[in-house]
Amino acid sequence: MWGSLQVKFGLSYICIIAAVLLLLNTYPLLESQNMVFHSKVATMQSSVSVMVYSLSGLDRLNEENVAAAMAVVEETGLSRILVTDEAGKVLYDTRETGSAVGDYVFFSEIVQALLGYDASSCIYRNGAFRSRASSPVLYRNQIIGAVYAYEYDTGQAELLLGLQENLLKLSAVIGGVVLVLSLFLSKALTKKIGRLLTAIRQVREGAYSHRADIGGHDEIAQIAQEFNSLTDRLQTTENARRRFVSDASHELKTPLAAIRLLSDSILQTDGIDPATTREFVADIGREAERLSRITEDLLRLTRLDSGVLDPPTEVEVLPVVEQVMRMMSLVAQEKGVDLTYDAAEGCVVQATRDEIHQVVYNLVDNAVKYSAGGAVQVSLGIEDGQVALRVADNGPGIPEEDLSRIFERFYRVDKARSRAAGGTGLGLSIVSDTMRRRGGTVEAVNRPQGGAVFTARWPQAKGGETA
Ligand code: ADP
C-alpha cells in the first residue's frame, strides 16, 4: 500500500502543505513581533529623552527638583518611571503602591545609564510586551542621575494573539481544502494509471483488440495514445503472423495430400501397371519438388524477417542479369516467349550477389510464366542516381485492385494459374523484402498497351558513381 502512487502523491501534497502552513503560522508572527520590538524600543527611547531633557537644567538631582521637573512632562502612558541620583538612589517613582523612593535600585538598565550609556530592551512574555529604556542625566558632562522607564503592554500582544488565532483558523481551512483536493486529484490521477495498467495487462494476456480508453491531453492520456498505436501495430503484426502460418500450412498441406493420395493409390491398387506407377511416382516427385520450393522460399523469408543478412559488398548488376538471361532463355523458348535485354555496365549496388540474383530471377521468371507466347524486355540502367532494373511483359497484366496486394505473402491474382505454373505465391514478397532491406524499392504498374512492368530500384553504390 505504501508503494502505491496514490499514497505517494497524497503524502507529498500533505508534506508540502504542512511546510507551507508552518511557514504561514510562524513567519508573519515573528515579523510582527520584531516590528513591535523595534517600535517599542524607539518610542521608549524618545520618551526617556524627553524626560532627560526636562531634567537637563539641574546641576544636582534631589526629590523636590526632580518632582517639579517631572510634573511638567506630559502624560506618557508608561507603567513606571524611575529617576535616580548618580549613586542609584531612587528620587522619583511613578508607582504609588510599593514606591521605591529612597531605595537603591540596580536594574541593569539603570547601571548602564549611570555608566553613561543609553540602554533599552523589549521582550514578549506571558501575553505582554515588557519594554525598558534608560538614559543618563548629565550636567556639564557629569552624570548626575539616570532616568528609567518601563512599559507593560498587553494591547499590542492581544492584537498579535488575534492574528495568530486568525492564521490558525485560515490554516485549518486551507489544510482541509488541500487535503480533500489532494485526495480527489491523486485519486483521479491514479484512476487513469489504473485504467492504463488494466489495458496493458489485457493486451499482455493476448487480447490485442483491447484499447486504453483515457480522455484528456495530459501525459497519461498521451502514454495511452502511444500504447494504443503500439497495440494497433502489434495486432496488425499478430494478424499477419497468424495469416502467414495458416497460409503456409495450407500451401504445405496441398502437395502433401497429393503425395499421400498418389502413394495410397499405388499401394492399394492391385495389379497396377508399371506405366501408371511411373506416372504416379513422377507426380509424387513434382509435388515433392513443389514442397521443397515452398520451404526454400519460407526459409528465405524467415531469414529476411530475422534481419540477419550477409554483409553487403559492391556488386555489379550486369553479370547477374546476363546469368539469369542465360538460365531463362531455354524456358522462354519453350513457352514461345521472346526474351530480350538491354543492360548498361557500371550499375553497382550494395548487396550480395545472391540477393540480386533472387530479385532478377523472380521478376523475369514471373514475366515469362505469365506471358506465354508474348515478349519480355529487361532493361538495366541508372536513373536519378539509382540503379533501376525494369522487367516489362505483354501478358495479361495485373487487375488494378490487386496491384497493391501482389507483394503480400501467398497473394495470387489467379491461384489455379499460379499453382499450375509452379508458383509458390512468395516470389514477389521475397523481392519486396530483399529490396527494402537494402534501402531499395520495387513497384508494379500496368502498361497501357497491355502487360505489366516491374521496376526494382537500389541506391547506387559509391564505387558505381565513379566507375
Ligand atoms: P507466384 O509464385 O504465384 O508467381 P509471386 O509472388 O511471384 O507468386 O506473384 C504473386 C502474383 O502476382 C502471382 O500469382 C500473379 O498473379 C501476379 N503476377 C506476378 N507477376 C506477374 C506478371 N508479370 N504478370 C501478371 N501477373 C503477375
Coordinates of C-alpha atoms and ligand atoms in Angstrom, one line a residue:
M1 CA 0.0 0.0 0.0
W2 CA 2.9 2.4 0.9
G3 CA 4.4 1.9 -2.6
S4 CA 1.2 2.9 -4.4
L5 CA 1.3 6.1 -6.4
Q6 CA -1.9 7.4 -4.8
V7 CA -0.3 7.3 -1.3
K8 CA 2.9 8.8 -2.6
F9 CA 1.1 11.7 -4.3
G10 CA -1.2 12.2 -1.2
L11 CA 1.8 12.2 1.2
S12 CA 3.8 14.6 -1.0
Y13 CA 0.8 17.0 -1.1
I14 CA 0.4 16.8 2.7
C15 CA 4.1 17.3 3.4
I16 CA 4.2 20.4 1.1
I17 CA 1.1 22.0 2.5
A18 CA 2.3 21.2 6.1
A19 CA 5.5 23.1 5.4
V20 CA 3.6 26.0 3.8
L21 CA 1.2 26.2 6.8
L22 CA 4.1 26.0 9.3
L23 CA 5.7 29.0 7.5
L24 CA 2.4 30.8 7.4
N25 CA 2.0 30.4 11.1
T26 CA 5.5 31.4 12.2
Y27 CA 7.0 33.9 9.8
P28 CA 4.3 36.6 9.9
L29 CA 4.1 36.4 13.7
L30 CA 7.8 36.6 14.1
E31 CA 8.0 39.5 11.7
S32 CA 5.1 41.4 13.5
Q33 CA 6.8 40.7 16.9
N34 CA 10.0 42.1 15.6
M35 CA 8.3 45.2 14.3
V36 CA 6.6 45.8 17.7
F37 CA 10.0 45.3 19.4
H38 CA 11.6 48.0 17.2
S39 CA 8.8 50.5 17.5
K40 CA 8.6 50.0 21.3
V41 CA 12.3 50.5 21.8
A42 CA 12.2 53.7 19.6
T43 CA 9.2 55.2 21.5
M44 CA 10.6 54.3 24.9
Q45 CA 14.0 55.9 23.9
S46 CA 12.3 59.1 22.8
S47 CA 10.1 59.2 26.0
V48 CA 13.2 58.8 28.1
S49 CA 14.9 61.5 26.1
V50 CA 12.0 63.9 26.7
M51 CA 12.4 63.3 30.5
V52 CA 16.1 63.7 30.4
Y53 CA 15.6 66.9 28.6
S54 CA 13.3 68.3 31.3
L55 CA 15.9 67.4 33.9
S56 CA 18.8 68.9 31.9
G57 CA 18.9 72.3 33.5
L58 CA 19.6 70.9 37.0
D59 CA 23.1 70.7 38.5
R60 CA 22.2 68.2 41.1
L61 CA 19.1 66.0 41.5
N62 CA 17.0 65.7 44.6
E63 CA 13.4 64.5 45.3
E64 CA 12.0 68.0 45.1
N65 CA 13.6 69.4 41.9
V66 CA 13.0 66.1 40.1
A67 CA 9.3 66.0 41.1
A68 CA 9.0 69.6 40.0
A69 CA 10.7 68.9 36.6
M70 CA 8.7 65.7 36.1
A71 CA 5.4 67.4 36.8
V72 CA 5.7 69.4 33.5
V73 CA 6.3 66.2 31.5
E74 CA 3.2 65.2 29.5
E75 CA 1.4 62.0 30.3
T76 CA 3.5 59.2 28.7
G77 CA 1.2 56.2 29.3
L78 CA 4.3 54.3 30.7
S79 CA 3.8 51.8 33.5
R80 CA 6.6 53.1 35.6
I81 CA 9.2 55.9 35.5
L82 CA 12.2 56.0 37.9
V83 CA 14.7 58.8 38.4
T84 CA 17.8 58.1 40.4
D85 CA 20.7 60.2 41.5
E86 CA 24.3 59.3 40.5
A87 CA 24.5 56.7 43.2
G88 CA 21.4 54.8 42.1
K89 CA 19.1 56.1 44.9
V90 CA 15.5 56.5 43.7
L91 CA 14.4 60.1 43.8
Y92 CA 11.2 59.7 41.8
D93 CA 8.9 56.8 41.2
T94 CA 5.5 56.8 39.5
R95 CA 4.4 53.7 41.2
E96 CA 2.1 54.6 44.0
T97 CA 1.9 51.3 45.9
G98 CA 5.4 50.0 46.8
S99 CA 7.2 53.1 45.7
A100 CA 11.0 52.7 45.7
V101 CA 11.8 56.4 46.5
G102 CA 14.7 56.4 48.9
D103 CA 15.8 52.9 47.9
Y104 CA 18.8 52.0 45.8
V105 CA 17.9 50.1 42.7
F106 CA 20.3 48.4 40.4
F107 CA 18.3 47.3 37.4
S108 CA 20.8 46.6 34.6
E109 CA 19.4 49.4 32.5
I110 CA 20.0 51.9 35.4
V111 CA 23.5 50.6 35.9
Q112 CA 24.2 51.1 32.2
A113 CA 22.8 54.7 32.4
L114 CA 24.9 55.5 35.4
L115 CA 27.9 54.3 33.4
G116 CA 26.9 56.8 30.7
Y117 CA 25.1 54.6 28.2
D118 CA 21.6 54.6 26.8
A119 CA 20.0 51.2 27.3
S120 CA 16.8 49.6 26.1
S121 CA 15.2 46.2 25.7
C122 CA 11.9 44.7 24.9
I123 CA 10.6 41.1 25.5
Y124 CA 7.4 39.3 24.9
R125 CA 6.3 37.0 27.7
N126 CA 3.0 35.7 29.0
G127 CA 0.9 37.6 26.6
A128 CA 2.5 41.0 27.2
F129 CA 5.3 43.2 25.8
R130 CA 7.7 44.3 28.5
S131 CA 9.9 47.2 27.4
R132 CA 12.6 49.0 29.3
A133 CA 14.7 52.1 28.5
S134 CA 17.2 54.3 30.4
S135 CA 19.4 57.2 29.8
P136 CA 21.9 59.1 32.0
V137 CA 21.1 62.7 33.2
L138 CA 24.1 64.9 32.6
Y139 CA 25.2 68.3 34.0
R140 CA 28.3 69.7 32.3
N141 CA 29.2 66.3 31.1
Q142 CA 28.9 64.9 34.6
I143 CA 26.5 62.0 35.3
I144 CA 24.2 63.3 38.0
G145 CA 21.5 60.6 37.7
A146 CA 19.5 58.3 35.5
V147 CA 16.0 58.1 34.0
Y148 CA 14.5 54.6 33.7
A149 CA 11.1 53.8 32.1
Y150 CA 9.2 50.6 32.0
E151 CA 6.1 49.7 30.0
Y152 CA 3.9 46.7 30.3
D153 CA 1.7 46.4 27.2
T154 CA -1.0 43.8 26.7
G155 CA -2.9 45.7 23.9
Q156 CA -0.4 45.0 21.1
A157 CA 0.1 41.5 22.5
E158 CA -3.7 40.9 22.1
L159 CA -3.6 42.1 18.5
L160 CA -0.8 39.6 17.9
L161 CA -2.7 36.8 19.6
G162 CA -5.7 37.7 17.4
L163 CA -3.5 37.5 14.3
Q164 CA -2.2 34.1 15.5
E165 CA -5.7 32.8 16.1
N166 CA -6.8 34.0 12.6
L167 CA -3.8 32.4 11.0
L168 CA -4.6 29.1 12.7
K169 CA -8.2 29.2 11.5
L170 CA -7.1 30.1 8.0
S171 CA -4.5 27.2 8.1
A172 CA -7.2 24.8 9.2
V173 CA -9.4 25.8 6.3
I174 CA -6.6 25.7 3.8
G175 CA -5.4 22.3 5.2
G176 CA -8.9 20.9 4.9
V177 CA -9.4 22.1 1.4
V178 CA -6.0 20.9 0.2
L179 CA -6.5 17.5 1.9
V180 CA -9.8 17.0 0.1
L181 CA -8.3 18.3 -3.2
S182 CA -5.2 16.2 -2.9
L183 CA -7.3 13.1 -2.2
F184 CA -9.5 13.9 -5.2
L185 CA -6.6 14.7 -7.5
S186 CA -4.5 11.8 -6.6
K187 CA -7.5 9.5 -7.0
A188 CA -8.2 10.9 -10.4
L189 CA -4.6 10.5 -11.5
T190 CA -4.2 7.0 -10.2
K191 CA -7.6 6.0 -11.7
K192 CA -6.2 6.9 -15.1
I193 CA -3.0 5.0 -14.4
G194 CA -5.1 2.1 -13.2
R195 CA -7.1 2.0 -16.4
L196 CA -3.9 2.1 -18.5
L197 CA -2.4 -0.7 -16.4
T198 CA -5.5 -2.8 -16.9
A199 CA -5.3 -2.3 -20.7
I200 CA -1.6 -3.3 -20.7
R201 CA -2.4 -6.4 -18.7
Q202 CA -5.3 -7.3 -21.1
V203 CA -3.0 -6.9 -24.1
R204 CA -0.3 -8.9 -22.4
E205 CA -2.8 -11.8 -22.0
G206 CA -3.4 -11.7 -25.7
A207 CA -6.5 -9.5 -26.0
Y208 CA -4.9 -7.5 -28.9
S209 CA -8.1 -5.7 -29.7
H210 CA -8.3 -4.1 -26.3
R211 CA -7.6 -0.4 -26.1
A212 CA -6.9 2.0 -23.3
D213 CA -9.8 4.5 -23.2
I214 CA -8.4 7.6 -21.4
G215 CA -9.6 11.1 -22.2
G216 CA -7.8 14.4 -21.9
H217 CA -4.5 15.7 -23.2
D218 CA -2.2 15.2 -20.2
E219 CA 0.9 13.0 -20.2
I220 CA -1.0 9.9 -19.1
A221 CA -3.5 10.4 -22.0
Q222 CA -0.5 10.7 -24.3
I223 CA 1.0 7.5 -23.0
A224 CA -2.4 5.8 -23.5
Q225 CA -2.4 7.0 -27.1
E226 CA 1.1 5.7 -27.7
F227 CA 0.1 2.4 -26.1
N228 CA -2.9 2.2 -28.4
S229 CA -1.0 2.8 -31.5
L230 CA 1.7 0.3 -30.4
T231 CA -1.1 -2.2 -29.8
D232 CA -2.5 -1.4 -33.3
R233 CA 0.8 -2.4 -34.8
L234 CA 1.1 -5.4 -32.6
Q235 CA -2.4 -6.5 -33.7
T236 CA -1.5 -6.0 -37.3
T237 CA 1.7 -8.0 -36.9
E238 CA -0.1 -10.7 -35.0
N239 CA -2.8 -10.9 -37.6
A240 CA -0.2 -11.1 -40.4
R241 CA 1.7 -13.8 -38.5
R242 CA -1.5 -15.9 -38.0
R243 CA -2.5 -15.5 -41.6
F244 CA 1.0 -16.4 -42.7
V245 CA 1.1 -19.5 -40.5
S246 CA -2.4 -20.6 -41.7
D247 CA -1.5 -19.8 -45.4
A248 CA 1.8 -21.7 -45.1
S249 CA 0.2 -24.7 -43.6
H250 CA -2.4 -24.7 -46.3
E251 CA 0.3 -24.4 -49.0
L252 CA 2.2 -27.3 -47.5
K253 CA -1.0 -29.4 -47.0
T254 CA -1.9 -29.4 -50.7
P255 CA 1.2 -31.2 -52.1
L256 CA 1.4 -33.4 -49.0
A257 CA -2.2 -34.6 -49.6
A258 CA -1.4 -35.2 -53.2
I259 CA 1.6 -37.3 -52.3
R260 CA -0.4 -39.3 -49.9
L261 CA -3.2 -39.9 -52.3
L262 CA -0.8 -40.9 -55.1
S263 CA 1.2 -43.3 -52.8
D264 CA -2.0 -44.8 -51.4
S265 CA -3.2 -45.4 -54.9
I266 CA 0.0 -47.2 -55.9
L267 CA -0.1 -49.3 -52.7
Q268 CA -3.8 -50.1 -52.7
T269 CA -4.4 -50.7 -56.4
D270 CA -3.9 -54.4 -57.2
G271 CA -2.0 -55.3 -60.3
I272 CA -1.2 -51.6 -61.1
D273 CA 0.7 -51.5 -64.4
P274 CA 4.3 -50.2 -64.4
A275 CA 3.4 -47.3 -66.8
T276 CA 0.8 -45.9 -64.4
T277 CA 3.1 -46.5 -61.4
R278 CA 5.8 -44.5 -63.2
E279 CA 3.3 -41.7 -63.9
F280 CA 2.2 -41.6 -60.3
V281 CA 5.8 -41.6 -59.0
A282 CA 6.6 -38.8 -61.4
D283 CA 3.7 -36.8 -60.0
I284 CA 4.9 -37.5 -56.4
G285 CA 8.3 -36.2 -57.5
R286 CA 6.7 -33.0 -58.8
E287 CA 4.8 -32.4 -55.6
A288 CA 7.9 -33.1 -53.6
E289 CA 9.8 -30.5 -55.7
R290 CA 7.0 -28.0 -55.1
L291 CA 7.2 -28.7 -51.3
S292 CA 10.9 -28.1 -51.3
R293 CA 10.4 -24.8 -53.4
I294 CA 7.9 -23.6 -50.8
T295 CA 10.1 -24.5 -47.8
E296 CA 13.1 -22.8 -49.5
D297 CA 11.1 -19.7 -50.1
L298 CA 9.7 -19.8 -46.5
L299 CA 13.2 -20.2 -45.1
R300 CA 14.4 -17.2 -47.2
L301 CA 11.6 -15.1 -45.9
T302 CA 12.3 -16.1 -42.3
R303 CA 15.9 -15.1 -42.8
L304 CA 14.8 -11.7 -44.2
D305 CA 12.4 -11.3 -41.2
S306 CA 15.1 -12.0 -38.7
G307 CA 17.1 -9.2 -40.2
V308 CA 20.3 -11.2 -40.1
L309 CA 21.7 -10.6 -43.5
D310 CA 25.1 -11.4 -45.1
P311 CA 27.3 -8.3 -45.1
P312 CA 26.8 -6.4 -48.4
T313 CA 29.5 -5.8 -50.9
E314 CA 29.6 -3.6 -54.0
V315 CA 28.1 -5.8 -56.7
E316 CA 28.0 -5.1 -60.5
V317 CA 24.4 -6.0 -61.5
L318 CA 25.1 -6.6 -65.3
P319 CA 26.8 -10.0 -64.9
V320 CA 23.9 -11.2 -62.7
V321 CA 21.3 -10.1 -65.3
E322 CA 23.3 -11.9 -68.0
Q323 CA 23.4 -15.1 -66.0
V324 CA 19.6 -15.0 -65.4
M325 CA 19.1 -14.4 -69.1
R326 CA 21.1 -17.4 -70.0
M327 CA 19.2 -19.5 -67.4
M328 CA 15.8 -18.3 -68.6
S329 CA 16.4 -18.3 -72.3
L330 CA 15.6 -22.0 -72.6
V331 CA 12.4 -21.8 -70.5
A332 CA 11.4 -18.7 -72.6
Q333 CA 12.0 -20.6 -75.8
E334 CA 9.8 -23.5 -74.6
K335 CA 7.0 -21.1 -73.8
G336 CA 7.4 -19.2 -77.0
V337 CA 8.4 -16.0 -75.2
D338 CA 10.7 -13.5 -76.9
L339 CA 13.1 -12.6 -74.1
T340 CA 15.4 -9.7 -74.8
Y341 CA 17.5 -7.4 -72.6
D342 CA 19.3 -4.1 -72.7
A343 CA 21.7 -3.6 -69.8
A344 CA 24.3 -1.0 -69.0
E345 CA 27.6 -1.5 -67.3
G346 CA 28.6 0.3 -64.2
C347 CA 25.4 -0.4 -62.3
V348 CA 26.9 -1.1 -58.9
V349 CA 24.8 -1.7 -55.7
Q350 CA 25.5 -2.5 -52.1
A351 CA 24.0 -6.0 -51.6
T352 CA 25.0 -9.6 -52.1
R353 CA 25.1 -11.3 -55.5
D354 CA 22.7 -14.0 -54.3
E355 CA 20.1 -11.3 -53.3
I356 CA 20.4 -9.5 -56.7
H357 CA 20.0 -12.9 -58.4
Q358 CA 16.8 -13.6 -56.4
V359 CA 15.3 -10.3 -57.5
V360 CA 16.2 -10.5 -61.2
Y361 CA 15.3 -14.2 -61.3
N362 CA 11.9 -13.8 -59.6
L363 CA 10.8 -10.9 -61.8
V364 CA 12.0 -12.4 -65.1
D365 CA 10.5 -15.8 -64.1
N366 CA 7.1 -14.2 -63.4
A367 CA 7.2 -12.3 -66.7
V368 CA 7.9 -15.4 -68.7
K369 CA 5.5 -17.5 -66.6
Y370 CA 2.5 -15.1 -67.1
S371 CA 3.1 -14.0 -70.7
A372 CA 3.3 -17.3 -72.7
G373 CA 3.7 -16.6 -76.4
G374 CA 4.5 -12.9 -75.8
A375 CA 7.6 -10.8 -75.3
V376 CA 9.6 -9.9 -72.2
Q377 CA 12.1 -7.0 -72.2
V378 CA 14.6 -6.5 -69.4
S379 CA 16.5 -3.2 -69.0
L380 CA 19.1 -2.1 -66.6
G381 CA 20.4 1.4 -66.2
I382 CA 20.9 4.4 -63.8
E383 CA 18.0 6.7 -63.2
D384 CA 18.2 9.7 -60.9
G385 CA 21.2 8.3 -59.1
Q386 CA 19.6 4.9 -58.6
V387 CA 20.2 1.6 -60.3
A388 CA 16.9 0.6 -62.0
L389 CA 16.0 -2.8 -63.2
R390 CA 12.9 -2.9 -65.4
V391 CA 11.1 -6.1 -66.5
A392 CA 8.2 -5.5 -68.9
D393 CA 6.0 -8.1 -70.5
N394 CA 2.9 -8.0 -72.7
G395 CA 1.0 -10.7 -70.8
P396 CA -2.4 -10.2 -69.1
G397 CA -1.2 -7.6 -66.7
I398 CA -2.5 -7.3 -63.2
P399 CA -6.0 -6.1 -62.3
E400 CA -5.8 -2.6 -60.8
E401 CA -7.4 -3.7 -57.5
D402 CA -4.7 -6.4 -57.0
L403 CA -1.7 -4.2 -57.8
S404 CA -1.2 -3.1 -54.2
R405 CA -1.5 -6.6 -52.8
I406 CA 0.7 -8.8 -55.1
F407 CA 3.7 -8.2 -52.8
E408 CA 1.9 -9.8 -49.9
R409 CA 2.9 -13.3 -48.8
F410 CA 0.9 -16.0 -50.7
Y411 CA -1.2 -13.5 -52.5
R412 CA -2.0 -14.5 -56.0
V413 CA -4.3 -13.0 -58.6
D414 CA -5.3 -16.3 -60.1
K415 CA -4.5 -19.1 -57.6
A416 CA -5.1 -22.0 -60.1
R417 CA -2.9 -20.4 -62.8
S418 CA -0.1 -19.6 -60.3
R419 CA -0.1 -23.2 -59.0
A420 CA -0.3 -24.7 -62.4
A421 CA 2.7 -22.5 -63.4
G422 CA 4.6 -23.9 -60.3
G423 CA 4.4 -20.6 -58.3
T424 CA 4.5 -20.5 -54.5
G425 CA 2.9 -17.1 -54.1
L426 CA 6.1 -16.0 -52.2
G427 CA 8.3 -14.8 -55.0
L428 CA 7.2 -11.1 -55.1
S429 CA 7.3 -10.8 -51.2
I430 CA 10.8 -12.1 -51.2
V431 CA 11.7 -9.5 -53.9
S432 CA 10.0 -6.7 -51.9
D433 CA 11.6 -7.7 -48.6
T434 CA 15.0 -8.1 -50.1
M435 CA 14.8 -4.7 -51.8
R436 CA 13.6 -3.0 -48.6
R437 CA 16.4 -4.5 -46.5
R438 CA 18.9 -2.9 -48.8
G439 CA 17.2 0.5 -48.9
G440 CA 15.6 -0.1 -52.3
T441 CA 12.1 -0.3 -53.7
V442 CA 10.0 -2.4 -56.1
E443 CA 6.8 -1.4 -57.8
A444 CA 4.4 -2.8 -60.4
V445 CA 2.3 -0.9 -63.0
N446 CA 0.2 -2.0 -65.9
R447 CA 1.3 -0.9 -69.4
P448 CA -1.4 1.0 -71.4
Q449 CA -0.9 -1.4 -74.3
G450 CA -1.3 -4.4 -72.0
G451 CA 1.1 -6.3 -69.8
A452 CA 2.9 -5.4 -66.6
V453 CA 6.1 -3.6 -65.8
F454 CA 8.0 -4.3 -62.6
T455 CA 10.7 -1.8 -61.6
A456 CA 13.3 -2.5 -58.8
R457 CA 15.4 0.4 -57.7
W458 CA 18.6 0.2 -55.5
P459 CA 20.6 3.2 -54.2
Q460 CA 23.7 3.4 -56.4
A461 CA 26.8 2.3 -54.5
K462 CA 29.6 4.9 -54.2
G463 CA 32.0 2.8 -56.2
G464 CA 29.5 2.7 -59.1
E465 CA 29.2 6.5 -59.3
T466 CA 32.9 6.9 -60.0
A467 CA 33.1 3.9 -62.3
Ligands
ADP1 P1 3.8 -16.7 -57.8 O1 4.7 -17.8 -57.3 O2 2.4 -17.1 -57.7 O3 4.2 -16.2 -59.1 P2 4.6 -14.2 -56.9 O4 4.7 -13.6 -55.5 O5 5.8 -14.2 -57.7 O6 3.9 -15.6 -56.7 O7 3.5 -13.3 -57.6 C1 2.3 -13.1 -57.0 C2 1.1 -12.9 -58.0 O8 1.3 -11.8 -58.8 C3 1.1 -14.0 -59.0 O9 0.4 -15.1 -58.5 C4 0.4 -13.4 -60.2 O10 -1.0 -13.5 -60.0 C5 0.9 -12.0 -60.1 N1 2.0 -11.6 -61.0 C6 3.3 -11.6 -60.8 N2 4.0 -11.3 -61.8 C7 3.1 -11.1 -62.8 C8 3.2 -10.7 -64.2 N3 4.4 -10.4 -64.8 N4 2.1 -10.6 -65.0 C9 0.9 -10.9 -64.4 N5 0.7 -11.2 -63.1 C10 1.8 -11.3 -62.3

